[in-house]
Tab-separated table of C-alpha atoms in Angstrom:
chain	number	residue	atom	x	y	z
A	1	UNK	CA	76.215	47.778	171.103
A	2	UNK	CA	73.636	45.010	171.175
A	3	UNK	CA	71.006	45.133	173.880
A	4	UNK	CA	68.076	43.086	175.044
A	5	UNK	CA	67.770	39.468	176.057
A	6	UNK	CA	70.886	37.685	174.732
A	7	UNK	CA	71.619	40.355	172.140
A	8	UNK	CA	68.297	40.179	170.277
A	9	UNK	CA	66.469	43.386	171.166
A	10	UNK	CA	64.797	43.467	167.738
A	11	UNK	CA	63.128	40.065	168.101
A	12	UNK	CA	60.383	39.749	165.542
A	13	UNK	CA	61.756	42.555	163.338
A	14	UNK	CA	62.900	42.388	159.733
A	15	UNK	CA	66.402	41.260	158.840
A	16	UNK	CA	68.746	44.210	158.289
A	17	UNK	CA	71.582	43.076	156.016
A	18	UNK	CA	73.601	46.301	156.278
A	19	UNK	CA	73.494	46.333	160.072
A	20	UNK	CA	74.284	42.615	160.171
A	21	UNK	CA	77.374	43.018	157.986
A	22	UNK	CA	78.657	45.968	160.044
A	23	UNK	CA	78.518	44.096	163.353
A	24	UNK	CA	81.967	43.353	164.835
A	25	UNK	CA	80.883	39.805	165.508
A	26	UNK	CA	80.024	39.240	161.837
A	27	UNK	CA	83.336	40.704	160.660
A	28	UNK	CA	85.322	38.610	163.136
A	29	UNK	CA	83.457	35.445	162.200
A	30	UNK	CA	84.142	36.120	158.519
A	31	UNK	CA	87.851	36.484	159.263
A	32	UNK	CA	87.784	33.221	161.244
A	33	UNK	CA	86.117	31.576	158.247
A	34	UNK	CA	88.874	32.841	155.911
A	35	UNK	CA	91.645	31.758	158.284
A	36	UNK	CA	90.184	28.257	158.515
A	37	UNK	CA	90.064	27.970	154.721
A	38	UNK	CA	93.708	29.019	154.424
A	39	UNK	CA	94.843	26.471	157.004
A	40	UNK	CA	93.074	23.345	155.799
A	41	UNK	CA	93.244	24.192	152.074
A	42	UNK	CA	96.985	24.879	152.229
A	43	UNK	CA	97.714	21.679	154.126
A	44	UNK	CA	95.504	19.663	151.782
A	45	UNK	CA	96.995	21.177	148.637
A	46	UNK	CA	100.670	21.649	149.544
A	47	UNK	CA	101.136	20.050	152.936
A	48	UNK	CA	102.199	16.619	151.699
A	49	UNK	CA	105.452	15.953	149.824
A	50	UNK	CA	106.469	12.974	147.761
A	51	UNK	CA	109.821	11.471	148.606
A	52	UNK	CA	111.863	9.159	146.409
A	53	UNK	CA	112.628	7.015	149.435
A	54	UNK	CA	108.988	6.544	150.490
A	55	UNK	CA	106.053	5.194	148.553
A	56	UNK	CA	103.496	7.450	150.273
A	57	UNK	CA	103.468	11.235	150.659
A	58	UNK	CA	104.451	12.583	154.047
A	59	UNK	CA	103.500	15.723	155.932
A	60	UNK	CA	105.758	18.723	155.398
A	61	UNK	CA	105.820	19.380	159.155
A	62	UNK	CA	108.676	17.083	160.148
A	63	UNK	CA	106.956	14.235	158.254
A	64	UNK	CA	104.442	14.065	161.104
A	65	UNK	CA	101.163	13.064	159.512
A	66	UNK	CA	99.320	13.640	162.793
A	67	UNK	CA	100.204	17.342	162.672
A	68	UNK	CA	98.734	17.731	159.185
A	69	UNK	CA	95.650	15.695	160.064
A	70	UNK	CA	95.043	17.773	163.168
A	71	UNK	CA	95.347	21.056	161.263
A	72	UNK	CA	92.966	19.885	158.531
A	73	UNK	CA	90.401	18.601	161.043
A	74	UNK	CA	90.391	21.777	163.123
A	75	UNK	CA	90.226	23.939	160.019
A	76	UNK	CA	87.360	22.038	158.383
A	77	UNK	CA	85.276	21.991	161.569
A	78	UNK	CA	85.920	25.704	162.117
A	79	UNK	CA	84.854	26.394	158.526
A	80	UNK	CA	81.582	24.488	158.989
A	81	UNK	CA	80.909	26.063	162.398
A	82	UNK	CA	81.348	29.564	160.996
A	83	UNK	CA	78.756	28.833	158.319
A	84	UNK	CA	76.304	27.503	160.897
A	85	UNK	CA	76.746	30.441	163.256
A	86	UNK	CA	76.470	32.871	160.345
A	87	UNK	CA	72.985	31.503	159.706
A	88	UNK	CA	72.079	31.550	163.395
A	89	UNK	CA	73.272	35.143	163.798
A	90	UNK	CA	71.125	36.201	160.852
A	91	UNK	CA	68.086	34.271	162.089
A	92	UNK	CA	68.365	35.214	165.774
A	93	UNK	CA	66.549	38.591	165.531
A	94	UNK	CA	63.518	36.694	164.230
A	95	UNK	CA	63.364	34.510	167.360
A	96	UNK	CA	61.018	35.849	170.029
A	97	UNK	CA	61.599	33.007	172.498
A	98	UNK	CA	64.299	34.039	174.981
A	99	UNK	CA	65.067	30.417	175.854
A	100	UNK	CA	65.921	29.582	172.224
A	101	UNK	CA	68.144	32.660	171.975
A	102	UNK	CA	69.868	31.558	175.172
A	103	UNK	CA	70.635	28.139	173.661
A	104	UNK	CA	72.170	29.786	170.570
A	105	UNK	CA	74.332	32.194	172.567
A	106	UNK	CA	75.413	29.478	175.008
A	107	UNK	CA	76.372	27.180	172.126
A	108	UNK	CA	78.322	29.981	170.468
A	109	UNK	CA	80.118	30.747	173.729
A	110	UNK	CA	81.049	27.114	174.400
A	111	UNK	CA	82.179	26.377	170.834
A	112	UNK	CA	84.163	29.599	170.448
A	113	UNK	CA	85.942	29.029	173.748
A	114	UNK	CA	86.769	25.430	172.840
A	115	UNK	CA	88.072	26.367	169.389
A	116	UNK	CA	90.215	29.143	170.831
A	117	UNK	CA	91.984	26.489	172.867
A	118	UNK	CA	92.157	23.992	169.985
A	119	UNK	CA	93.656	26.599	167.648
A	120	UNK	CA	96.251	27.358	170.322
A	121	UNK	CA	97.140	23.666	170.434
A	122	UNK	CA	97.257	23.574	166.622
A	123	UNK	CA	99.596	26.562	166.479
A	124	UNK	CA	101.926	25.117	169.105
A	125	UNK	CA	101.976	21.724	167.401
A	126	UNK	CA	102.635	23.034	163.887
A	127	UNK	CA	105.198	25.605	165.012
A	128	UNK	CA	107.081	22.974	167.019
A	129	UNK	CA	107.063	20.434	164.189
A	130	UNK	CA	108.152	23.074	161.693
A	131	UNK	CA	111.055	24.028	163.944
A	132	UNK	CA	112.107	20.363	163.982
A	133	UNK	CA	111.920	20.037	160.201
A	134	UNK	CA	115.467	19.666	158.847
A	135	UNK	CA	114.989	18.305	155.331
A	136	UNK	CA	113.332	21.075	153.316
A	137	UNK	CA	113.713	19.401	149.927
A	138	UNK	CA	110.394	19.552	148.130
A	139	UNK	CA	108.752	21.478	150.972
A	140	UNK	CA	106.739	24.595	150.166
A	141	UNK	CA	108.280	26.836	152.815
A	142	UNK	CA	105.892	29.734	152.203
A	143	UNK	CA	102.898	27.425	152.542
A	144	UNK	CA	104.146	25.963	155.813
A	145	UNK	CA	104.801	29.417	157.261
A	146	UNK	CA	101.366	30.583	156.132
A	147	UNK	CA	99.708	27.663	157.920
A	148	UNK	CA	101.536	28.466	161.145
A	149	UNK	CA	100.771	32.193	160.861
A	150	UNK	CA	97.052	31.756	160.155
A	151	UNK	CA	96.782	29.252	162.977
A	152	UNK	CA	98.024	32.007	165.258
A	153	UNK	CA	95.583	34.512	163.736
A	154	UNK	CA	92.767	32.057	164.372
A	155	UNK	CA	93.535	32.086	168.090
A	156	UNK	CA	92.911	35.847	168.207
A	157	UNK	CA	89.776	35.749	166.054
A	158	UNK	CA	88.127	32.930	167.998
A	159	UNK	CA	89.067	34.588	171.292
A	160	UNK	CA	87.249	37.703	170.055
A	161	UNK	CA	84.214	35.584	169.143
A	162	UNK	CA	84.289	34.133	172.648
A	163	UNK	CA	84.247	37.659	174.086
A	164	UNK	CA	81.318	38.724	171.896
A	165	UNK	CA	79.337	35.614	172.857
A	166	UNK	CA	80.071	36.159	176.543
A	167	UNK	CA	78.924	39.778	176.291
A	168	UNK	CA	75.627	38.711	174.716
A	169	UNK	CA	75.180	36.049	177.379
A	170	UNK	CA	75.805	38.586	180.162
A	171	UNK	CA	73.335	41.030	178.616
A	172	UNK	CA	70.669	38.333	178.571
A	173	UNK	CA	71.225	37.481	182.231
A	174	UNK	CA	71.125	41.164	183.236
A	175	UNK	CA	67.930	41.714	181.255
A	176	UNK	CA	66.109	38.963	183.152
A	177	UNK	CA	67.391	40.193	186.513
A	178	UNK	CA	66.048	43.684	185.826
A	179	UNK	CA	62.619	42.448	184.796
A	180	UNK	CA	61.793	40.744	188.111
A	181	UNK	CA	62.137	42.156	191.602
A	182	UNK	CA	60.717	40.750	194.852
A	183	UNK	CA	58.625	43.194	196.917
A	184	UNK	CA	60.597	44.740	199.739
A	185	UNK	CA	59.578	43.523	203.220
A	186	UNK	CA	58.330	46.011	205.792
A	187	UNK	CA	60.866	45.015	208.411
A	188	UNK	CA	63.682	42.616	209.135
A	189	UNK	CA	61.512	40.166	211.031
A	190	UNK	CA	61.422	36.507	210.137
A	191	UNK	CA	59.274	35.553	208.393
A	192	UNK	CA	59.182	38.938	206.620
A	193	UNK	CA	55.947	40.871	206.497
A	194	UNK	CA	54.766	42.488	203.295
A	195	UNK	CA	52.334	45.343	202.629
A	196	UNK	CA	48.693	44.292	202.917
A	197	UNK	CA	46.724	43.648	199.805
A	198	UNK	CA	44.683	46.746	198.970
A	199	UNK	CA	40.931	46.575	199.492
A	200	UNK	CA	39.244	46.266	196.133
A	201	UNK	CA	35.718	46.912	197.410
A	202	UNK	CA	33.737	50.035	196.463
A	203	UNK	CA	34.374	53.219	198.343
A	204	UNK	CA	31.817	54.320	200.935
A	205	UNK	CA	30.735	50.806	201.751
A	206	UNK	CA	28.246	50.666	204.611
A	207	UNK	CA	27.222	47.811	206.763
A	208	UNK	CA	24.221	45.817	205.653
A	209	UNK	CA	20.956	46.931	207.238
A	210	UNK	CA	20.327	43.345	208.191
A	211	UNK	CA	22.885	43.300	210.937
A	212	UNK	CA	22.961	41.039	213.903
A	213	UNK	CA	22.784	43.968	216.312
A	214	UNK	CA	19.151	45.096	216.155
A	215	UNK	CA	17.156	46.798	218.878
A	216	UNK	CA	15.561	44.326	221.235
A	217	UNK	CA	11.746	44.635	221.518
A	218	UNK	CA	10.337	45.800	224.862
A	219	UNK	CA	8.910	43.453	227.442
A	220	UNK	CA	5.473	42.059	226.713
A	221	UNK	CA	2.703	43.549	228.857
A	222	UNK	CA	-0.707	41.915	228.882
A	223	UNK	CA	-3.685	44.181	228.183
A	224	UNK	CA	-5.671	45.409	231.182
A	225	UNK	CA	-9.243	44.222	231.400
């Protein structure tokens, strides 16, 4: 399990490829990358059919071009985002600034959460349009079912990435809370009183010999003649 501020306990250390590949977050992000490729590549390559009655190709999902465009857009952006976060995950252990690591983890958390929702919308849209598709002439049925299935798989993978990002964010917050603690007050009075600052002077200090309390001289008596 990752530890330290925002999951980067080895800040400043060398990049460990084997450990990086074995991380659950890396494996899940790789699967999300593959799922995105399947979705947008399948729609781009086999998602449009040519009809003898129409001059332009139409989407295989109930001839709804918006459904195909939405699936391609979500898939391409997910593909690019996975590449970017792959690089950030690999570079993050080299970052010693906790604020920069916080920005990376927060961005990962926000994007992963948003794409979990957008993949859910994509799955619902494509599944609904596929259920409404009546004319299957010229339609690659296996390709359409694969797009719907991998859209569903993407929901699970991006939800897992959201969980991993949230765990790293929580670890960073807990790390900062443990580093700083206010001194406990001596009582419940308001305003609270705190222990006195220890005396830093040398031990065995004695009062200066030139003190203001010196013996007063006796009364002046004139000499006797």
